[in-house]
Amino acid sequence: MTDPTTPAPALRPETVAIVAGRPAHAPDEPLNVPVHLASTYVAGGEHVYGRYGNPSWTAFEDTLGALEGGRCVAFASGIAAVSAVLDLVPTGRRVVAPRHSYTGTVMQLDDRASAGRITVEYVDITDTAAVAAACEGAAMLWFESPTNPALEVADIPTLTAAAHAHGALVAVDNTFATPLLQQPLTDGVDIVVHSATKYISGHSDVLMGAVIAADPAHVDAITARRSLGGAIPSALEAFLALRGLRTLPVRMERAQATAAELVARLAGHPALDEVRYPGFGAIISIVVRGGAAPAEALVGRTRLWIHATSLGGVESTFERRRRWPAEAPTIPEGLVRLSVGLEHVDDLYADLTGALDEVAGAGDFADDAVSRHPLT
Ligand SMILES: *Cc1c(COP(=O)(O)O)cnc(C)c1O
């Protein structure tokens, strides 16, 4: 007989993704928390008003929080989550951030800096000693790992310890790795941010964000930012994001295996200067030989790979990142970021290399073949 005082063994992430955030196993309870469309609630309970809480958010938050090892606060978008975290930086203080980051985050940092609210120091996140030194006097160390789209990997425990030694808060955008491949809170990071739009939702039909923290003071501060700022998710999107999260482990396992196989097959391809892959996850950055024009030609010549921004969907997408003016000038003009989906690896490889071979055989390209977007 099981001793009832023995704690149950910790569940594996694959199980947590399925069992967390469910109604009780009781007669007539639905298996899933439904979409709660409610602007207000009868007084005296937990939810009070639709901007403060919603059971459909809670089901999502309980599940993602359990996977990351903290408490989760859902937001309207990834960038709304980024904004809530940057709001924790006191006026006049400094943020240390990687020079290669999601462009929306860089724009948000630059916007705050140009308004005189904060200062920003951009660093090479792989230069651990330099980042640690930059943390002296900083209020926050913010980073992504792997970085977007350079796919550099940061030494999370060492950077976190260094930032804490200088009294700086540490926030990590874990969108690319997901809690299955990396749990920054277990490395001592204070705050984790997600664009749930990407792998967590996984089907290119939802925009949502999340912040996860272990310290109740941080959770309260972030929850206050959501209630004050009003960047709340819709109940339907929270429902869809949780439905996506249920299959994240199997999706990530397959996408990662396909990505690793594509990297192995693409190595040394004559149309490529470089194939970048951090060794985990399902994002690959390739650098097309010849720069912007052949890279633009490539994204227009595939049948399966969809030319689209964003990432983490079941369908494989790709784009030339320097088409965005906010992308760092240190990112090569010919860099195309691939988001590997769930199609068969042989089909993806054949489609991509077919287009690459056409581009390589097409000779010189005119410069006006290059598109430039006015906004991120
Ligand atoms: C997309 C993305 C964001 C922003 O999220 P949205 O849901 O688009 O607002 C933030 N960080 C990273 C790494 C992203 O890829």
PDB file of C-alpha atoms in Angstrom, residues 62-363:
ATOM      1  CA  ASP A  62      -1.534  27.008 -14.436  1.00  0.00           C
ATOM      2  CA  THR A  63      -0.184  24.792 -17.218  1.00  0.00           C
ATOM      3  CA  LEU A  64       2.587  27.058 -18.513  1.00  0.00           C
ATOM      4  CA  GLY A  65       3.512  28.024 -14.931  1.00  0.00           C
ATOM      5  CA  ALA A  66       3.868  24.341 -14.002  1.00  0.00           C
ATOM      6  CA  LEU A  67       6.131  23.722 -17.029  1.00  0.00           C
ATOM      7  CA  GLU A  68       8.394  26.720 -16.285  1.00  0.00           C
ATOM      8  CA  GLY A  69       8.450  26.162 -12.516  1.00  0.00           C
ATOM      9  CA  GLY A  70       6.776  29.422 -11.451  1.00  0.00           C
ATOM     10  CA  ARG A  71       3.543  31.387 -11.586  1.00  0.00           C
ATOM     11  CA  CYS A  72       2.380  32.571 -14.970  1.00  0.00           C
ATOM     12  CA  VAL A  73       0.579  35.784 -15.955  1.00  0.00           C
ATOM     13  CA  ALA A  74      -0.916  35.756 -19.469  1.00  0.00           C
ATOM     14  CA  PHE A  75      -0.818  38.830 -21.727  1.00  0.00           C
ATOM     15  CA  ALA A  76      -2.402  39.968 -24.985  1.00  0.00           C
ATOM     16  CA  SER A  77       0.819  39.381 -26.953  1.00  0.00           C
ATOM     17  CA  GLY A  78       4.480  38.579 -26.459  1.00  0.00           C
ATOM     18  CA  ILE A  79       5.366  42.244 -26.837  1.00  0.00           C
ATOM     19  CA  ALA A  80       2.782  43.195 -24.180  1.00  0.00           C
ATOM     20  CA  ALA A  81       4.578  40.763 -21.848  1.00  0.00           C
ATOM     21  CA  VAL A  82       7.950  42.329 -22.765  1.00  0.00           C
ATOM     22  CA  SER A  83       6.491  45.765 -22.076  1.00  0.00           C
ATOM     23  CA  ALA A  84       5.174  44.746 -18.629  1.00  0.00           C
ATOM     24  CA  VAL A  85       8.615  43.410 -17.646  1.00  0.00           C
ATOM     25  CA  LEU A  86      10.467  46.519 -18.889  1.00  0.00           C
ATOM     26  CA  ASP A  87       8.000  48.615 -16.859  1.00  0.00           C
ATOM     27  CA  LEU A  88       9.712  47.155 -13.771  1.00  0.00           C
ATOM     28  CA  VAL A  89      12.898  49.114 -14.610  1.00  0.00           C
ATOM     29  CA  PRO A  90      12.939  52.305 -12.513  1.00  0.00           C
ATOM     30  CA  THR A  91      13.141  55.611 -14.404  1.00  0.00           C
ATOM     31  CA  GLY A  92      16.680  56.639 -15.246  1.00  0.00           C
ATOM     32  CA  ARG A  93      18.199  53.177 -14.759  1.00  0.00           C
ATOM     33  CA  ARG A  94      20.085  51.019 -17.240  1.00  0.00           C
ATOM     34  CA  VAL A  95      19.134  47.767 -19.009  1.00  0.00           C
ATOM     35  CA  VAL A  96      21.780  45.429 -20.437  1.00  0.00           C
ATOM     36  CA  ALA A  97      20.484  43.559 -23.524  1.00  0.00           C
ATOM     37  CA  PRO A  98      21.923  41.521 -26.428  1.00  0.00           C
ATOM     38  CA  ARG A  99      22.586  43.411 -29.685  1.00  0.00           C
ATOM     39  CA  HIS A 100      20.838  40.494 -31.410  1.00  0.00           C
ATOM     40  CA  SER A 101      17.301  40.241 -30.049  1.00  0.00           C
ATOM     41  CA  TYR A 102      13.757  40.107 -31.310  1.00  0.00           C
ATOM     42  CA  THR A 103      13.343  43.378 -33.260  1.00  0.00           C
ATOM     43  CA  GLY A 104      10.143  44.324 -31.383  1.00  0.00           C
ATOM     44  CA  THR A 105      12.064  44.125 -28.104  1.00  0.00           C
ATOM     45  CA  VAL A 106      14.910  46.257 -29.486  1.00  0.00           C
ATOM     46  CA  MET A 107      12.373  48.831 -30.750  1.00  0.00           C
ATOM     47  CA  GLN A 108      10.694  48.849 -27.350  1.00  0.00           C
ATOM     48  CA  LEU A 109      14.058  49.375 -25.557  1.00  0.00           C
ATOM     49  CA  ASP A 110      15.088  52.122 -28.004  1.00  0.00           C
ATOM     50  CA  ASP A 111      11.698  53.818 -27.657  1.00  0.00           C
ATOM     51  CA  ARG A 112      12.017  53.951 -23.868  1.00  0.00           C
ATOM     52  CA  ALA A 113      15.626  55.162 -24.152  1.00  0.00           C
ATOM     53  CA  SER A 114      14.785  57.914 -26.658  1.00  0.00           C
ATOM     54  CA  ALA A 115      12.008  59.137 -24.341  1.00  0.00           C
ATOM     55  CA  GLY A 116      14.632  59.433 -21.598  1.00  0.00           C
ATOM     56  CA  ARG A 117      13.006  56.820 -19.365  1.00  0.00           C
ATOM     57  CA  ILE A 118      15.881  54.311 -19.301  1.00  0.00           C
ATOM     58  CA  THR A 119      19.304  53.777 -20.833  1.00  0.00           C
ATOM     59  CA  VAL A 120      20.246  50.636 -22.749  1.00  0.00           C
ATOM     60  CA  GLU A 121      23.620  48.973 -23.186  1.00  0.00           C
ATOM     61  CA  TYR A 122      23.749  46.431 -26.010  1.00  0.00           C
ATOM     62  CA  VAL A 123      26.224  43.588 -25.577  1.00  0.00           C
ATOM     63  CA  ASP A 124      27.460  40.441 -27.299  1.00  0.00           C
ATOM     64  CA  ILE A 125      25.632  37.914 -25.116  1.00  0.00           C
ATOM     65  CA  THR A 126      28.235  35.206 -25.850  1.00  0.00           C
ATOM     66  CA  ASP A 127      30.987  37.358 -24.249  1.00  0.00           C
ATOM     67  CA  THR A 128      30.139  36.283 -20.699  1.00  0.00           C
ATOM     68  CA  ALA A 129      32.865  38.350 -18.988  1.00  0.00           C
ATOM     69  CA  ALA A 130      31.891  41.542 -20.833  1.00  0.00           C
ATOM     70  CA  VAL A 131      28.169  41.053 -20.071  1.00  0.00           C
ATOM     71  CA  ALA A 132      28.955  40.418 -16.397  1.00  0.00           C
ATOM     72  CA  ALA A 133      31.013  43.639 -16.262  1.00  0.00           C
ATOM     73  CA  ALA A 134      28.227  45.594 -18.000  1.00  0.00           C
ATOM     74  CA  CYS A 135      25.800  44.543 -15.243  1.00  0.00           C
ATOM     75  CA  GLU A 136      27.552  46.766 -12.696  1.00  0.00           C
ATOM     76  CA  GLY A 137      25.075  49.512 -11.834  1.00  0.00           C
ATOM     77  CA  ALA A 138      22.382  48.077 -14.159  1.00  0.00           C
ATOM     78  CA  ALA A 139      18.790  47.578 -13.005  1.00  0.00           C
ATOM     79  CA  MET A 140      18.080  44.670 -15.375  1.00  0.00           C
ATOM     80  CA  LEU A 141      19.875  42.109 -17.488  1.00  0.00           C
ATOM     81  CA  TRP A 142      17.532  41.137 -20.303  1.00  0.00           C
ATOM     82  CA  PHE A 143      18.355  38.460 -22.853  1.00  0.00           C
ATOM     83  CA  GLU A 144      17.203  35.769 -25.209  1.00  0.00           C
ATOM     84  CA  SER A 145      18.983  32.469 -25.642  1.00  0.00           C
ATOM     85  CA  PRO A 146      19.216  31.348 -28.402  1.00  0.00           C
ATOM     86  CA  THR A 147      19.185  34.885 -29.804  1.00  0.00           C
ATOM     87  CA  ASN A 148      16.940  35.852 -32.691  1.00  0.00           C
ATOM     88  CA  PRO A 149      17.996  35.376 -35.480  1.00  0.00           C
ATOM     89  CA  ALA A 150      21.737  34.923 -34.837  1.00  0.00           C
ATOM     90  CA  LEU A 151      21.094  31.795 -32.692  1.00  0.00           C
ATOM     91  CA  GLU A 152      23.864  32.593 -30.214  1.00  0.00           C
ATOM     92  CA  VAL A 153      23.629  30.753 -26.882  1.00  0.00           C
ATOM     93  CA  ALA A 154      24.145  32.522 -23.550  1.00  0.00           C
ATOM     94  CA  ASP A 155      25.668  31.015 -20.405  1.00  0.00           C
ATOM     95  CA  ILE A 156      22.469  31.503 -18.385  1.00  0.00           C
ATOM     96  CA  PRO A 157      23.641  30.413 -14.877  1.00  0.00           C
ATOM     97  CA  THR A 158      26.901  32.407 -15.005  1.00  0.00           C
ATOM     98  CA  LEU A 159      25.266  35.571 -16.389  1.00  0.00           C
ATOM     99  CA  THR A 160      22.456  35.311 -13.836  1.00  0.00           C
ATOM    100  CA  ALA A 161      24.851  34.964 -10.909  1.00  0.00           C
ATOM    101  CA  ALA A 162      26.916  37.921 -12.178  1.00  0.00           C
ATOM    102  CA  ALA A 163      23.841  40.140 -12.615  1.00  0.00           C
ATOM    103  CA  HIS A 164      22.545  39.205  -9.162  1.00  0.00           C
ATOM    104  CA  ALA A 165      25.937  40.033  -7.634  1.00  0.00           C
ATOM    105  CA  HIS A 166      25.402  43.583  -8.977  1.00  0.00           C
ATOM    106  CA  GLY A 167      21.791  43.679  -7.713  1.00  0.00           C
ATOM    107  CA  ALA A 168      20.271  43.542 -11.220  1.00  0.00           C
ATOM    108  CA  LEU A 169      17.032  41.745 -12.024  1.00  0.00           C
ATOM    109  CA  VAL A 170      17.384  39.023 -14.705  1.00  0.00           C
ATOM    110  CA  ALA A 171      14.729  38.466 -17.377  1.00  0.00           C
ATOM    111  CA  VAL A 172      14.956  35.860 -20.162  1.00  0.00           C
ATOM    112  CA  ASP A 173      12.807  35.583 -23.291  1.00  0.00           C
ATOM    113  CA  ASN A 174      12.361  31.793 -23.576  1.00  0.00           C
ATOM    114  CA  THR A 175      10.242  31.816 -26.753  1.00  0.00           C
ATOM    115  CA  PHE A 176      12.720  29.922 -28.963  1.00  0.00           C
ATOM    116  CA  ALA A 177      13.647  27.163 -26.497  1.00  0.00           C
ATOM    117  CA  THR A 178      10.246  26.704 -24.759  1.00  0.00           C
ATOM    118  CA  PRO A 179      10.116  25.289 -21.197  1.00  0.00           C
ATOM    119  CA  LEU A 180      10.751  21.823 -22.624  1.00  0.00           C
ATOM    120  CA  LEU A 181      14.325  22.577 -23.684  1.00  0.00           C
ATOM    121  CA  GLN A 182      15.258  25.221 -21.104  1.00  0.00           C
ATOM    122  CA  GLN A 183      13.808  26.359 -17.753  1.00  0.00           C
ATOM    123  CA  PRO A 184      15.580  29.616 -16.884  1.00  0.00           C
ATOM    124  CA  LEU A 185      13.937  29.893 -13.439  1.00  0.00           C
ATOM    125  CA  THR A 186      15.833  26.765 -12.353  1.00  0.00           C
ATOM    126  CA  ASP A 187      19.075  28.609 -13.290  1.00  0.00           C
ATOM    127  CA  GLY A 188      18.107  31.430 -10.925  1.00  0.00           C
ATOM    128  CA  VAL A 189      16.607  33.773 -13.533  1.00  0.00           C
ATOM    129  CA  ASP A 190      13.941  36.032 -11.951  1.00  0.00           C
ATOM    130  CA  ILE A 191      11.497  36.465 -14.817  1.00  0.00           C
ATOM    131  CA  VAL A 192      10.749  34.431 -17.954  1.00  0.00           C
ATOM    132  CA  VAL A 193       8.900  35.899 -20.931  1.00  0.00           C
ATOM    133  CA  HIS A 194       7.165  34.117 -23.808  1.00  0.00           C
ATOM    134  CA  SER A 195       5.586  35.015 -27.059  1.00  0.00           C
ATOM    135  CA  ALA A 196       2.916  32.291 -26.745  1.00  0.00           C
ATOM    136  CA  THR A 197       2.085  33.208 -30.343  1.00  0.00           C
ATOM    137  CA  LYS A 198       4.942  30.926 -31.389  1.00  0.00           C
ATOM    138  CA  TYR A 199       5.620  27.338 -30.222  1.00  0.00           C
ATOM    139  CA  ILE A 200       3.206  27.370 -27.287  1.00  0.00           C
ATOM    140  CA  SER A 201       0.138  28.021 -29.463  1.00  0.00           C
ATOM    141  CA  GLY A 202       1.845  26.368 -32.400  1.00  0.00           C
ATOM    142  CA  HIS A 203      -0.765  26.768 -35.137  1.00  0.00           C
ATOM    143  CA  SER A 204      -0.272  30.349 -36.401  1.00  0.00           C
ATOM    144  CA  ASP A 205      -3.763  31.403 -35.304  1.00  0.00           C
ATOM    145  CA  VAL A 206      -3.232  33.130 -31.930  1.00  0.00           C
ATOM    146  CA  LEU A 207      -1.347  36.145 -30.589  1.00  0.00           C
ATOM    147  CA  MET A 208      -0.598  35.842 -26.882  1.00  0.00           C
ATOM    148  CA  GLY A 209       2.184  36.384 -24.367  1.00  0.00           C
ATOM    149  CA  ALA A 210       3.138  35.278 -20.881  1.00  0.00           C
ATOM    150  CA  VAL A 211       5.397  36.211 -17.981  1.00  0.00           C
ATOM    151  CA  ILE A 212       6.474  33.585 -15.430  1.00  0.00           C
ATOM    152  CA  ALA A 213       8.191  34.290 -12.109  1.00  0.00           C
ATOM    153  CA  ALA A 214       8.855  32.335  -8.911  1.00  0.00           C
ATOM    154  CA  ASP A 215       9.042  35.237  -6.422  1.00  0.00           C
ATOM    155  CA  PRO A 216       5.496  36.298  -5.399  1.00  0.00           C
ATOM    156  CA  ALA A 217       6.620  39.949  -5.329  1.00  0.00           C
ATOM    157  CA  HIS A 218       7.527  39.729  -9.034  1.00  0.00           C
ATOM    158  CA  VAL A 219       4.273  37.917  -9.844  1.00  0.00           C
ATOM    159  CA  ASP A 220       2.293  40.642  -8.056  1.00  0.00           C
ATOM    160  CA  ALA A 221       4.201  43.433  -9.815  1.00  0.00           C
ATOM    161  CA  ILE A 222       3.584  41.845 -13.230  1.00  0.00           C
ATOM    162  CA  THR A 223      -0.092  41.164 -12.464  1.00  0.00           C
ATOM    163  CA  ALA A 224      -0.454  44.835 -11.494  1.00  0.00           C
ATOM    164  CA  ARG A 225       1.067  45.882 -14.838  1.00  0.00           C
ATOM    165  CA  ARG A 226      -1.539  43.757 -16.646  1.00  0.00           C
ATOM    166  CA  SER A 227      -4.473  45.149 -14.646  1.00  0.00           C
ATOM    167  CA  LEU A 228      -3.228  48.749 -14.951  1.00  0.00           C
ATOM    168  CA  GLY A 229      -2.178  48.580 -18.605  1.00  0.00           C
ATOM    169  CA  GLY A 230      -5.057  46.367 -19.757  1.00  0.00           C
ATOM    170  CA  ALA A 231      -3.014  44.240 -22.199  1.00  0.00           C
ATOM    171  CA  ILE A 232      -5.170  41.182 -21.436  1.00  0.00           C
ATOM    172  CA  PRO A 233      -5.607  38.094 -23.623  1.00  0.00           C
ATOM    173  CA  SER A 234      -9.037  37.129 -24.920  1.00  0.00           C
ATOM    174  CA  ALA A 235     -10.675  34.036 -23.407  1.00  0.00           C
ATOM    175  CA  LEU A 236     -10.813  32.335 -26.822  1.00  0.00           C
ATOM    176  CA  GLU A 237      -7.111  32.883 -27.448  1.00  0.00           C
ATOM    177  CA  ALA A 238      -6.226  31.598 -23.976  1.00  0.00           C
ATOM    178  CA  PHE A 239      -8.281  28.473 -24.745  1.00  0.00           C
ATOM    179  CA  LEU A 240      -6.543  27.970 -28.103  1.00  0.00           C
ATOM    180  CA  ALA A 241      -3.090  28.607 -26.627  1.00  0.00           C
ATOM    181  CA  LEU A 242      -3.724  25.959 -23.972  1.00  0.00           C
ATOM    182  CA  ARG A 243      -4.946  23.536 -26.629  1.00  0.00           C
ATOM    183  CA  GLY A 244      -1.668  24.161 -28.446  1.00  0.00           C
ATOM    184  CA  LEU A 245       0.365  23.746 -25.274  1.00  0.00           C
ATOM    185  CA  ARG A 246      -1.087  20.228 -24.750  1.00  0.00           C
ATOM    186  CA  THR A 247       0.813  18.991 -27.818  1.00  0.00           C
ATOM    187  CA  LEU A 248       3.953  21.128 -27.412  1.00  0.00           C
ATOM    188  CA  PRO A 249       6.111  18.166 -26.262  1.00  0.00           C
ATOM    189  CA  VAL A 250       5.333  16.013 -29.310  1.00  0.00           C
ATOM    190  CA  ARG A 251       5.480  18.951 -31.708  1.00  0.00           C
ATOM    191  CA  MET A 252       8.840  20.135 -30.356  1.00  0.00           C
ATOM    192  CA  GLU A 253      10.295  16.631 -30.385  1.00  0.00           C
ATOM    193  CA  ARG A 254       9.410  16.135 -34.050  1.00  0.00           C
ATOM    194  CA  ALA A 255      10.324  19.645 -35.215  1.00  0.00           C
ATOM    195  CA  GLN A 256      13.670  19.451 -33.416  1.00  0.00           C
ATOM    196  CA  ALA A 257      14.505  16.056 -34.956  1.00  0.00           C
ATOM    197  CA  THR A 258      13.628  17.375 -38.423  1.00  0.00           C
ATOM    198  CA  ALA A 259      15.680  20.553 -37.858  1.00  0.00           C
ATOM    199  CA  ALA A 260      18.739  18.556 -36.780  1.00  0.00           C
ATOM    200  CA  GLU A 261      18.411  16.320 -39.852  1.00  0.00           C
ATOM    201  CA  LEU A 262      18.067  19.331 -42.190  1.00  0.00           C
ATOM    202  CA  VAL A 263      21.175  20.921 -40.633  1.00  0.00           C
ATOM    203  CA  ALA A 264      23.149  17.731 -41.238  1.00  0.00           C
ATOM    204  CA  ARG A 265      21.973  17.500 -44.850  1.00  0.00           C
ATOM    205  CA  LEU A 266      22.503  21.223 -45.610  1.00  0.00           C
ATOM    206  CA  ALA A 267      26.095  21.304 -44.304  1.00  0.00           C
ATOM    207  CA  GLY A 268      28.460  22.327 -47.082  1.00  0.00           C
ATOM    208  CA  HIS A 269      25.688  23.176 -49.582  1.00  0.00           C
ATOM    209  CA  PRO A 270      27.390  25.256 -52.303  1.00  0.00           C
ATOM    210  CA  ALA A 271      24.618  27.928 -52.317  1.00  0.00           C
ATOM    211  CA  LEU A 272      25.119  28.626 -48.591  1.00  0.00           C
ATOM    212  CA  ASP A 273      27.873  30.528 -46.784  1.00  0.00           C
ATOM    213  CA  GLU A 274      26.725  29.299 -43.385  1.00  0.00           C
ATOM    214  CA  VAL A 275      24.221  27.066 -41.584  1.00  0.00           C
ATOM    215  CA  ARG A 276      23.626  28.206 -37.990  1.00  0.00           C
ATOM    216  CA  TYR A 277      21.994  25.921 -35.450  1.00  0.00           C
ATOM    217  CA  PRO A 278      22.455  26.073 -31.669  1.00  0.00           C
ATOM    218  CA  GLY A 279      22.172  22.277 -31.331  1.00  0.00           C
ATOM    219  CA  PHE A 280      18.614  22.272 -29.969  1.00  0.00           C
ATOM    220  CA  GLY A 281      15.211  23.652 -30.951  1.00  0.00           C
ATOM    221  CA  ALA A 282      13.689  23.962 -34.407  1.00  0.00           C
ATOM    222  CA  ILE A 283      15.003  27.302 -35.707  1.00  0.00           C
ATOM    223  CA  ILE A 284      17.848  27.290 -38.241  1.00  0.00           C
ATOM    224  CA  SER A 285      19.452  30.368 -39.796  1.00  0.00           C
ATOM    225  CA  ILE A 286      21.056  29.893 -43.209  1.00  0.00           C
ATOM    226  CA  VAL A 287      23.192  32.524 -44.918  1.00  0.00           C
ATOM    227  CA  VAL A 288      22.611  32.446 -48.674  1.00  0.00           C
ATOM    228  CA  ARG A 289      25.767  33.030 -50.757  1.00  0.00           C
ATOM    229  CA  GLY A 290      25.568  36.351 -52.641  1.00  0.00           C
ATOM    230  CA  GLY A 291      23.580  38.353 -50.069  1.00  0.00           C
ATOM    231  CA  ALA A 292      20.123  39.901 -50.095  1.00  0.00           C
ATOM    232  CA  ALA A 293      19.013  39.334 -53.699  1.00  0.00           C
ATOM    233  CA  PRO A 294      19.551  35.551 -53.904  1.00  0.00           C
ATOM    234  CA  ALA A 295      18.075  35.187 -50.406  1.00  0.00           C
ATOM    235  CA  GLU A 296      14.946  37.058 -51.567  1.00  0.00           C
ATOM    236  CA  ALA A 297      14.816  34.866 -54.654  1.00  0.00           C
ATOM    237  CA  LEU A 298      14.989  31.748 -52.489  1.00  0.00           C
ATOM    238  CA  VAL A 299      11.968  32.677 -50.339  1.00  0.00           C
ATOM    239  CA  GLY A 300       9.915  33.202 -53.505  1.00  0.00           C
ATOM    240  CA  ARG A 301      10.698  29.813 -55.081  1.00  0.00           C
ATOM    241  CA  THR A 302       9.521  27.146 -52.645  1.00  0.00           C
ATOM    242  CA  ARG A 303       6.256  25.209 -52.695  1.00  0.00           C
ATOM    243  CA  LEU A 304       6.071  23.997 -49.063  1.00  0.00           C
ATOM    244  CA  TRP A 305       8.126  26.541 -47.120  1.00  0.00           C
ATOM    245  CA  ILE A 306       5.906  29.599 -46.656  1.00  0.00           C
ATOM    246  CA  HIS A 307       7.433  33.052 -46.913  1.00  0.00           C
ATOM    247  CA  ALA A 308       6.096  34.601 -43.694  1.00  0.00           C
ATOM    248  CA  THR A 309       7.384  36.207 -40.543  1.00  0.00           C
ATOM    249  CA  SER A 310       6.807  34.586 -37.128  1.00  0.00           C
ATOM    250  CA  LEU A 311       7.754  31.029 -36.194  1.00  0.00           C
ATOM    251  CA  GLY A 312       6.810  27.966 -34.196  1.00  0.00           C
ATOM    252  CA  GLY A 313       3.785  26.837 -36.235  1.00  0.00           C
ATOM    253  CA  VAL A 314       3.062  23.321 -37.496  1.00  0.00           C
ATOM    254  CA  GLU A 315       3.808  24.652 -41.001  1.00  0.00           C
ATOM    255  CA  SER A 316       7.391  25.462 -42.007  1.00  0.00           C
ATOM    256  CA  THR A 317       7.992  29.165 -42.640  1.00  0.00           C
ATOM    257  CA  PHE A 318      11.040  31.255 -43.505  1.00  0.00           C
ATOM    258  CA  GLU A 319      12.073  34.835 -44.144  1.00  0.00           C
ATOM    259  CA  ARG A 320      15.081  37.026 -44.861  1.00  0.00           C
ATOM    260  CA  ARG A 321      15.468  38.917 -41.619  1.00  0.00           C
ATOM    261  CA  ARG A 322      17.227  42.034 -42.936  1.00  0.00           C
ATOM    262  CA  ARG A 323      14.039  42.940 -44.830  1.00  0.00           C
ATOM    263  CA  TRP A 324      13.082  44.534 -41.467  1.00  0.00           C
ATOM    264  CA  PRO A 325      14.833  47.884 -40.968  1.00  0.00           C
ATOM    265  CA  ALA A 326      15.013  47.302 -37.190  1.00  0.00           C
ATOM    266  CA  GLU A 327      17.069  44.119 -37.668  1.00  0.00           C
ATOM    267  CA  ALA A 328      20.652  44.537 -36.418  1.00  0.00           C
ATOM    268  CA  PRO A 329      23.159  45.559 -39.138  1.00  0.00           C
ATOM    269  CA  THR A 330      25.467  42.796 -37.853  1.00  0.00           C
ATOM    270  CA  ILE A 331      22.980  40.193 -39.178  1.00  0.00           C
ATOM    271  CA  PRO A 332      24.092  39.177 -42.710  1.00  0.00           C
ATOM    272  CA  GLU A 333      21.923  40.505 -45.580  1.00  0.00           C
ATOM    273  CA  GLY A 334      21.562  36.970 -46.915  1.00  0.00           C
ATOM    274  CA  LEU A 335      20.449  35.404 -43.610  1.00  0.00           C
ATOM    275  CA  VAL A 336      17.167  33.496 -43.921  1.00  0.00           C
ATOM    276  CA  ARG A 337      15.617  32.232 -40.688  1.00  0.00           C
ATOM    277  CA  LEU A 338      13.876  28.873 -41.022  1.00  0.00           C
ATOM    278  CA  SER A 339      11.114  27.778 -38.647  1.00  0.00           C
ATOM    279  CA  VAL A 340      10.961  24.021 -39.119  1.00  0.00           C
ATOM    280  CA  GLY A 341       7.423  22.625 -38.866  1.00  0.00           C
ATOM    281  CA  LEU A 342       5.966  19.146 -38.874  1.00  0.00           C
ATOM    282  CA  GLU A 343       6.020  18.202 -42.565  1.00  0.00           C
ATOM    283  CA  HIS A 344       8.135  15.193 -43.591  1.00  0.00           C
ATOM    284  CA  VAL A 345      11.859  15.953 -43.545  1.00  0.00           C
ATOM    285  CA  ASP A 346      12.409  14.579 -47.060  1.00  0.00           C
ATOM    286  CA  ASP A 347       9.717  16.866 -48.517  1.00  0.00           C
ATOM    287  CA  LEU A 348      11.102  19.908 -46.699  1.00  0.00           C
ATOM    288  CA  TYR A 349      14.661  19.125 -47.800  1.00  0.00           C
ATOM    289  CA  ALA A 350      13.696  18.529 -51.429  1.00  0.00           C
ATOM    290  CA  ASP A 351      11.640  21.741 -51.590  1.00  0.00           C
ATOM    291  CA  LEU A 352      14.384  23.867 -50.014  1.00  0.00           C
ATOM    292  CA  THR A 353      17.329  22.487 -51.959  1.00  0.00           C
ATOM    293  CA  GLY A 354      15.326  22.570 -55.205  1.00  0.00           C
ATOM    294  CA  ALA A 355      14.854  26.321 -54.717  1.00  0.00           C
ATOM    295  CA  LEU A 356      18.475  26.781 -53.553  1.00  0.00           C
ATOM    296  CA  ASP A 357      19.787  25.031 -56.671  1.00  0.00           C
ATOM    297  CA  GLU A 358      17.614  27.283 -58.896  1.00  0.00           C
ATOM    298  CA  VAL A 359      18.924  30.376 -57.113  1.00  0.00           C
ATOM    299  CA  ALA A 360      22.535  29.211 -57.335  1.00  0.00           C
ATOM    300  CA  GLY A 361      22.102  28.612 -61.074  1.00  0.00           C
ATOM    301  CA  ALA A 362      20.378  31.939 -61.775  1.00  0.00           C
ATOM    302  CA  GLY A 363      23.566  34.061 -61.761  1.00  0.00           C
TER     303      GLY A 363
END
